Amino acid sequence: MLGLLACLGLSPLPNEAQESRTDPTARVLAERYGLSAWDTVEQIDFVFRAELPDDRVIERSWSWRPKDGTVTADFDTAEARTFALDAIDNTNRADHAAFINDSYWLLFPFQLVWSTNTVSDDGDAVMPISGRPARKLTVTYPEQGGYTPGDVYELFLDPASGLIAEWNFRKGGGDQGRPATWETHVGLNGLFISRVHQGPEGSGFRLTFPRVAVHAYGSVAAGVPFE
């Protein structure tokens, strides 16, 4: 559902070469979500929770240390597992794929700058769930590379705040979309994060981040607790 476990894009780490080519529209949106504060981030701890239409619940806990490029996974009965994002093999590939998916949901606006994609500004549009007016951006990933090449994300920006209010995911660029909301934005040590994403009424889809903590150099950790 909405790319869950289908995993998005390329590496979640910043790519300086890509940043220098980023479309100005994409960079403005990334900056609204706190991209300029990223260099101050020492660690992000977060819990990803997805409630799916078949009554399954998926919950995973992560600790991500961007400066040294490592992630610790701690979400099942096994011991916590730490792996390097640039050293993926058969022993950690499943964890890596899950982390890419979950971190994209957490910080997707930054991926407009960090990962390889094309962003187009489509102007005025109507949000797919609420029907409210919006400004629409379309994000297209390359046909090759990453876990699910060719994916398309239609972002619907609130006219007042300029933040994402809803998006529509089209797997592999297909015609069928899977919309979800972007709700409950919180500011944590310079980063702005949406903690709640829901599908249309009756879809049975709800994705939340019940806990997020951002540790920044020289600052007290800022976080939101379990609900």
PDB file of N, CA and C in Angstrom, residues 82-152:
ATOM      1  N   THR A  82      22.789  -3.569  13.628  1.00  0.00           N
ATOM      2  CA  THR A  82      23.330  -2.331  13.082  1.00  0.00           C
ATOM      3  C   THR A  82      24.023  -2.637  11.756  1.00  0.00           C
ATOM      4  N   PHE A  83      23.777  -1.798  10.759  1.00  0.00           N
ATOM      5  CA  PHE A  83      24.408  -2.004   9.457  1.00  0.00           C
ATOM      6  C   PHE A  83      24.772  -0.661   8.852  1.00  0.00           C
ATOM      7  N   ALA A  84      25.744  -0.692   7.951  1.00  0.00           N
ATOM      8  CA  ALA A  84      26.175   0.505   7.237  1.00  0.00           C
ATOM      9  C   ALA A  84      25.377   0.631   5.944  1.00  0.00           C
ATOM     10  N   LEU A  85      24.888   1.824   5.668  1.00  0.00           N
ATOM     11  CA  LEU A  85      24.043   2.015   4.494  1.00  0.00           C
ATOM     12  C   LEU A  85      24.798   1.847   3.181  1.00  0.00           C
ATOM     13  N   ASP A  86      26.127   1.945   3.212  1.00  0.00           N
ATOM     14  CA  ASP A  86      26.898   1.789   1.977  1.00  0.00           C
ATOM     15  C   ASP A  86      27.550   0.416   1.882  1.00  0.00           C
ATOM     16  N   ALA A  87      27.132  -0.519   2.730  1.00  0.00           N
ATOM     17  CA  ALA A  87      27.700  -1.876   2.701  1.00  0.00           C
ATOM     18  C   ALA A  87      26.562  -2.885   2.795  1.00  0.00           C
ATOM     19  N   ILE A  88      25.784  -2.993   1.729  1.00  0.00           N
ATOM     20  CA  ILE A  88      24.605  -3.849   1.723  1.00  0.00           C
ATOM     21  C   ILE A  88      24.933  -5.206   1.102  1.00  0.00           C
ATOM     22  N   ASP A  89      24.535  -6.262   1.795  1.00  0.00           N
ATOM     23  CA  ASP A  89      24.725  -7.618   1.275  1.00  0.00           C
ATOM     24  C   ASP A  89      23.501  -8.441   1.645  1.00  0.00           C
ATOM     25  N   ASN A  90      23.586  -9.753   1.424  1.00  0.00           N
ATOM     26  CA  ASN A  90      22.424 -10.610   1.662  1.00  0.00           C
ATOM     27  C   ASN A  90      22.034 -10.694   3.134  1.00  0.00           C
ATOM     28  N   THR A  91      22.934 -10.340   4.032  1.00  0.00           N
ATOM     29  CA  THR A  91      22.618 -10.437   5.461  1.00  0.00           C
ATOM     30  C   THR A  91      21.795  -9.253   5.963  1.00  0.00           C
ATOM     31  N   ASN A  92      21.859  -8.131   5.254  1.00  0.00           N
ATOM     32  CA  ASN A  92      21.140  -6.950   5.742  1.00  0.00           C
ATOM     33  C   ASN A  92      20.254  -6.298   4.684  1.00  0.00           C
ATOM     34  N   ARG A  93      20.110  -6.949   3.532  1.00  0.00           N
ATOM     35  CA  ARG A  93      19.349  -6.334   2.443  1.00  0.00           C
ATOM     36  C   ARG A  93      17.893  -6.087   2.822  1.00  0.00           C
ATOM     37  N   ALA A  94      17.268  -7.010   3.537  1.00  0.00           N
ATOM     38  CA  ALA A  94      15.862  -6.828   3.921  1.00  0.00           C
ATOM     39  C   ALA A  94      15.703  -5.638   4.862  1.00  0.00           C
ATOM     40  N   ASP A  95      16.629  -5.523   5.839  1.00  0.00           N
ATOM     41  CA  ASP A  95      16.582  -4.371   6.738  1.00  0.00           C
ATOM     42  C   ASP A  95      16.803  -3.078   5.968  1.00  0.00           C
ATOM     43  N   HIS A  96      17.741  -3.087   5.036  1.00  0.00           N
ATOM     44  CA  HIS A  96      18.026  -1.893   4.240  1.00  0.00           C
ATOM     45  C   HIS A  96      16.792  -1.470   3.446  1.00  0.00           C
ATOM     46  N   ALA A  97      16.133  -2.434   2.796  1.00  0.00           N
ATOM     47  CA  ALA A  97      14.939  -2.113   2.007  1.00  0.00           C
ATOM     48  C   ALA A  97      13.842  -1.535   2.887  1.00  0.00           C
ATOM     49  N   ALA A  98      13.635  -2.127   4.061  1.00  0.00           N
ATOM     50  CA  ALA A  98      12.611  -1.611   4.971  1.00  0.00           C
ATOM     51  C   ALA A  98      12.967  -0.211   5.451  1.00  0.00           C
ATOM     52  N   PHE A  99      14.232   0.025   5.742  1.00  0.00           N
ATOM     53  CA  PHE A  99      14.645   1.350   6.201  1.00  0.00           C
ATOM     54  C   PHE A  99      14.461   2.402   5.116  1.00  0.00           C
ATOM     55  N   ILE A 100      14.800   2.064   3.883  1.00  0.00           N
ATOM     56  CA  ILE A 100      14.614   3.017   2.793  1.00  0.00           C
ATOM     57  C   ILE A 100      13.144   3.417   2.713  1.00  0.00           C
ATOM     58  N   ASN A 101      12.259   2.422   2.745  1.00  0.00           N
ATOM     59  CA  ASN A 101      10.827   2.707   2.706  1.00  0.00           C
ATOM     60  C   ASN A 101      10.405   3.624   3.844  1.00  0.00           C
ATOM     61  N   ASP A 102      10.777   3.261   5.060  1.00  0.00           N
ATOM     62  CA  ASP A 102      10.302   3.984   6.236  1.00  0.00           C
ATOM     63  C   ASP A 102      10.890   5.391   6.320  1.00  0.00           C
ATOM     64  N   SER A 103      12.168   5.532   5.976  1.00  0.00           N
ATOM     65  CA  SER A 103      12.803   6.847   6.038  1.00  0.00           C
ATOM     66  C   SER A 103      12.296   7.771   4.933  1.00  0.00           C
ATOM     67  N   TYR A 104      11.879   7.201   3.793  1.00  0.00           N
ATOM     68  CA  TYR A 104      11.279   8.037   2.750  1.00  0.00           C
ATOM     69  C   TYR A 104       9.960   8.625   3.236  1.00  0.00           C
ATOM     70  N   TRP A 105       9.154   7.817   3.909  1.00  0.00           N
ATOM     71  CA  TRP A 105       7.914   8.350   4.478  1.00  0.00           C
ATOM     72  C   TRP A 105       8.232   9.456   5.489  1.00  0.00           C
ATOM     73  N   LEU A 106       9.280   9.266   6.275  1.00  0.00           N
ATOM     74  CA  LEU A 106       9.620  10.233   7.320  1.00  0.00           C
ATOM     75  C   LEU A 106      10.127  11.546   6.737  1.00  0.00           C
ATOM     76  N   LEU A 107      10.992  11.474   5.722  1.00  0.00           N
ATOM     77  CA  LEU A 107      11.690  12.666   5.222  1.00  0.00           C
ATOM     78  C   LEU A 107      11.604  12.790   3.708  1.00  0.00           C
ATOM     79  N   PHE A 108      10.460  12.455   3.134  1.00  0.00           N
ATOM     80  CA  PHE A 108      10.361  12.482   1.680  1.00  0.00           C
ATOM     81  C   PHE A 108      10.734  13.829   1.069  1.00  0.00           C
ATOM     82  N   PRO A 109      10.349  14.971   1.662  1.00  0.00           N
ATOM     83  CA  PRO A 109      10.728  16.247   1.024  1.00  0.00           C
ATOM     84  C   PRO A 109      12.228  16.407   0.825  1.00  0.00           C
ATOM     85  N   PHE A 110      13.041  15.820   1.709  1.00  0.00           N
ATOM     86  CA  PHE A 110      14.493  15.908   1.536  1.00  0.00           C
ATOM     87  C   PHE A 110      14.953  15.071   0.344  1.00  0.00           C
ATOM     88  N   GLN A 111      14.223  13.993   0.053  1.00  0.00           N
ATOM     89  CA  GLN A 111      14.602  13.154  -1.078  1.00  0.00           C
ATOM     90  C   GLN A 111      14.441  13.878  -2.407  1.00  0.00           C
ATOM     91  N   LEU A 112      13.662  14.950  -2.427  1.00  0.00           N
ATOM     92  CA  LEU A 112      13.580  15.746  -3.643  1.00  0.00           C
ATOM     93  C   LEU A 112      14.947  16.299  -4.019  1.00  0.00           C
ATOM     94  N   VAL A 113      15.803  16.478  -3.020  1.00  0.00           N
ATOM     95  CA  VAL A 113      17.150  16.998  -3.224  1.00  0.00           C
ATOM     96  C   VAL A 113      18.178  15.879  -3.228  1.00  0.00           C
ATOM     97  N   TRP A 114      18.000  14.899  -2.341  1.00  0.00           N
ATOM     98  CA  TRP A 114      19.029  13.882  -2.152  1.00  0.00           C
ATOM     99  C   TRP A 114      19.056  12.814  -3.244  1.00  0.00           C
ATOM    100  N   SER A 115      17.922  12.439  -3.785  1.00  0.00           N
ATOM    101  CA  SER A 115      17.891  11.310  -4.713  1.00  0.00           C
ATOM    102  C   SER A 115      17.637  11.781  -6.142  1.00  0.00           C
ATOM    103  N   THR A 116      17.875  10.896  -7.083  1.00  0.00           N
ATOM    104  CA  THR A 116      17.765  11.232  -8.489  1.00  0.00           C
ATOM    105  C   THR A 116      16.310  11.171  -8.931  1.00  0.00           C
ATOM    106  N   ASN A 117      15.761  12.296  -9.329  1.00  0.00           N
ATOM    107  CA  ASN A 117      14.379  12.348  -9.772  1.00  0.00           C
ATOM    108  C   ASN A 117      14.178  13.573 -10.638  1.00  0.00           C
ATOM    109  N   THR A 118      13.009  13.666 -11.225  1.00  0.00           N
ATOM    110  CA  THR A 118      12.615  14.842 -11.996  1.00  0.00           C
ATOM    111  C   THR A 118      11.374  15.428 -11.353  1.00  0.00           C
ATOM    112  N   VAL A 119      11.373  16.739 -11.092  1.00  0.00           N
ATOM    113  CA  VAL A 119      10.243  17.405 -10.464  1.00  0.00           C
ATOM    114  C   VAL A 119       9.639  18.402 -11.443  1.00  0.00           C
ATOM    115  N   SER A 120       8.325  18.300 -11.644  1.00  0.00           N
ATOM    116  CA  SER A 120       7.626  19.269 -12.486  1.00  0.00           C
ATOM    117  C   SER A 120       6.564  19.980 -11.662  1.00  0.00           C
ATOM    118  N   ASP A 121       6.399  21.276 -11.920  1.00  0.00           N
ATOM    119  CA  ASP A 121       5.387  22.086 -11.257  1.00  0.00           C
ATOM    120  C   ASP A 121       4.175  22.135 -12.174  1.00  0.00           C
ATOM    121  N   ASP A 122       3.084  21.485 -11.757  1.00  0.00           N
ATOM    122  CA  ASP A 122       1.898  21.373 -12.600  1.00  0.00           C
ATOM    123  C   ASP A 122       0.846  22.435 -12.304  1.00  0.00           C
ATOM    124  N   GLY A 123       1.163  23.362 -11.409  1.00  0.00           N
ATOM    125  CA  GLY A 123       0.248  24.466 -11.158  1.00  0.00           C
ATOM    126  C   GLY A 123      -0.962  24.085 -10.326  1.00  0.00           C
ATOM    127  N   ASP A 124      -2.070  24.746 -10.578  1.00  0.00           N
ATOM    128  CA  ASP A 124      -3.285  24.539  -9.785  1.00  0.00           C
ATOM    129  C   ASP A 124      -3.876  23.160 -10.025  1.00  0.00           C
ATOM    130  N   ALA A 125      -4.371  22.560  -8.931  1.00  0.00           N
ATOM    131  CA  ALA A 125      -4.954  21.223  -9.014  1.00  0.00           C
ATOM    132  C   ALA A 125      -5.940  21.050  -7.864  1.00  0.00           C
ATOM    133  N   VAL A 126      -6.541  19.871  -7.801  1.00  0.00           N
ATOM    134  CA  VAL A 126      -7.485  19.518  -6.738  1.00  0.00           C
ATOM    135  C   VAL A 126      -6.931  18.316  -6.003  1.00  0.00           C
ATOM    136  N   MET A 127      -6.929  18.367  -4.672  1.00  0.00           N
ATOM    137  CA  MET A 127      -6.408  17.258  -3.874  1.00  0.00           C
ATOM    138  C   MET A 127      -7.256  16.003  -4.088  1.00  0.00           C
ATOM    139  N   PRO A 128      -6.628  14.816  -4.152  1.00  0.00           N
ATOM    140  CA  PRO A 128      -7.353  13.589  -4.492  1.00  0.00           C
ATOM    141  C   PRO A 128      -8.298  13.079  -3.409  1.00  0.00           C
ATOM    142  N   ILE A 129      -8.075  13.440  -2.150  1.00  0.00           N
ATOM    143  CA  ILE A 129      -8.922  12.937  -1.066  1.00  0.00           C
ATOM    144  C   ILE A 129      -9.928  13.996  -0.619  1.00  0.00           C
ATOM    145  N   SER A 130      -9.452  15.155  -0.249  1.00  0.00           N
ATOM    146  CA  SER A 130     -10.326  16.191   0.294  1.00  0.00           C
ATOM    147  C   SER A 130     -11.037  16.999  -0.780  1.00  0.00           C
ATOM    148  N   GLY A 131     -10.485  17.044  -1.981  1.00  0.00           N
ATOM    149  CA  GLY A 131     -11.057  17.859  -3.041  1.00  0.00           C
ATOM    150  C   GLY A 131     -10.749  19.330  -2.915  1.00  0.00           C
ATOM    151  N   ARG A 132      -9.863  19.694  -1.993  1.00  0.00           N
ATOM    152  CA  ARG A 132      -9.515  21.100  -1.802  1.00  0.00           C
ATOM    153  C   ARG A 132      -8.532  21.552  -2.892  1.00  0.00           C
ATOM    154  N   PRO A 133      -8.483  22.857  -3.158  1.00  0.00           N
ATOM    155  CA  PRO A 133      -7.527  23.365  -4.152  1.00  0.00           C
ATOM    156  C   PRO A 133      -6.093  23.237  -3.642  1.00  0.00           C
ATOM    157  N   ALA A 134      -5.168  23.056  -4.551  1.00  0.00           N
ATOM    158  CA  ALA A 134      -3.768  22.860  -4.186  1.00  0.00           C
ATOM    159  C   ALA A 134      -2.871  23.239  -5.350  1.00  0.00           C
ATOM    160  N   ARG A 135      -1.589  23.354  -5.052  1.00  0.00           N
ATOM    161  CA  ARG A 135      -0.553  23.436  -6.078  1.00  0.00           C
ATOM    162  C   ARG A 135       0.048  22.040  -6.203  1.00  0.00           C
ATOM    163  N   LYS A 136       0.197  21.558  -7.409  1.00  0.00           N
ATOM    164  CA  LYS A 136       0.633  20.179  -7.630  1.00  0.00           C
ATOM    165  C   LYS A 136       2.055  20.121  -8.173  1.00  0.00           C
ATOM    166  N   LEU A 137       2.884  19.289  -7.532  1.00  0.00           N
ATOM    167  CA  LEU A 137       4.205  18.940  -8.051  1.00  0.00           C
ATOM    168  C   LEU A 137       4.206  17.456  -8.378  1.00  0.00           C
ATOM    169  N   THR A 138       4.840  17.082  -9.466  1.00  0.00           N
ATOM    170  CA  THR A 138       4.960  15.668  -9.830  1.00  0.00           C
ATOM    171  C   THR A 138       6.427  15.262  -9.784  1.00  0.00           C
ATOM    172  N   VAL A 139       6.708  14.225  -9.006  1.00  0.00           N
ATOM    173  CA  VAL A 139       8.071  13.725  -8.810  1.00  0.00           C
ATOM    174  C   VAL A 139       8.183  12.375  -9.502  1.00  0.00           C
ATOM    175  N   THR A 140       9.085  12.254 -10.475  1.00  0.00           N
ATOM    176  CA  THR A 140       9.231  11.025 -11.259  1.00  0.00           C
ATOM    177  C   THR A 140      10.629  10.463 -11.059  1.00  0.00           C
ATOM    178  N   TYR A 141      10.691   9.180 -10.716  1.00  0.00           N
ATOM    179  CA  TYR A 141      11.973   8.505 -10.531  1.00  0.00           C
ATOM    180  C   TYR A 141      12.385   7.784 -11.808  1.00  0.00           C
ATOM    181  N   PRO A 142      13.695   7.584 -12.005  1.00  0.00           N
ATOM    182  CA  PRO A 142      14.184   6.970 -13.245  1.00  0.00           C
ATOM    183  C   PRO A 142      13.632   5.561 -13.456  1.00  0.00           C
ATOM    184  N   GLU A 143      13.657   5.134 -14.702  1.00  0.00           N
ATOM    185  CA  GLU A 143      13.138   3.808 -15.056  1.00  0.00           C
ATOM    186  C   GLU A 143      14.038   2.687 -14.575  1.00  0.00           C
ATOM    187  N   GLN A 144      15.264   3.009 -14.197  1.00  0.00           N
ATOM    188  CA  GLN A 144      16.184   1.992 -13.700  1.00  0.00           C
ATOM    189  C   GLN A 144      16.841   2.497 -12.432  1.00  0.00           C
ATOM    190  N   GLY A 145      17.175   1.552 -11.533  1.00  0.00           N
ATOM    191  CA  GLY A 145      17.833   1.894 -10.283  1.00  0.00           C
ATOM    192  C   GLY A 145      16.843   1.942  -9.143  1.00  0.00           C
ATOM    193  N   GLY A 146      17.338   1.690  -7.937  1.00  0.00           N
ATOM    194  CA  GLY A 146      16.476   1.701  -6.770  1.00  0.00           C
ATOM    195  C   GLY A 146      15.645   0.432  -6.661  1.00  0.00           C
ATOM    196  N   TYR A 147      14.806   0.377  -5.631  1.00  0.00           N
ATOM    197  CA  TYR A 147      13.992  -0.816  -5.399  1.00  0.00           C
ATOM    198  C   TYR A 147      12.763  -0.864  -6.288  1.00  0.00           C
ATOM    199  N   THR A 148      12.166   0.271  -6.597  1.00  0.00           N
ATOM    200  CA  THR A 148      10.989   0.295  -7.463  1.00  0.00           C
ATOM    201  C   THR A 148      11.137   1.418  -8.482  1.00  0.00           C
ATOM    202  N   PRO A 149      11.864   1.160  -9.549  1.00  0.00           N
ATOM    203  CA  PRO A 149      12.118   2.205 -10.543  1.00  0.00           C
ATOM    204  C   PRO A 149      10.836   2.675 -11.221  1.00  0.00           C
ATOM    205  N   GLY A 150      10.858   3.933 -11.649  1.00  0.00           N
ATOM    206  CA  GLY A 150       9.744   4.483 -12.407  1.00  0.00           C
ATOM    207  C   GLY A 150       8.584   4.989 -11.582  1.00  0.00           C
ATOM    208  N   ASP A 151       8.701   4.966 -10.246  1.00  0.00           N
ATOM    209  CA  ASP A 151       7.601   5.430  -9.407  1.00  0.00           C
ATOM    210  C   ASP A 151       7.356   6.927  -9.602  1.00  0.00           C
ATOM    211  N   VAL A 152       6.097   7.316  -9.432  1.00  0.00           N
ATOM    212  CA  VAL A 152       5.691   8.714  -9.566  1.00  0.00           C
ATOM    213  C   VAL A 152       4.939   9.129  -8.302  1.00  0.00           C
TER     214      VAL A 152
END
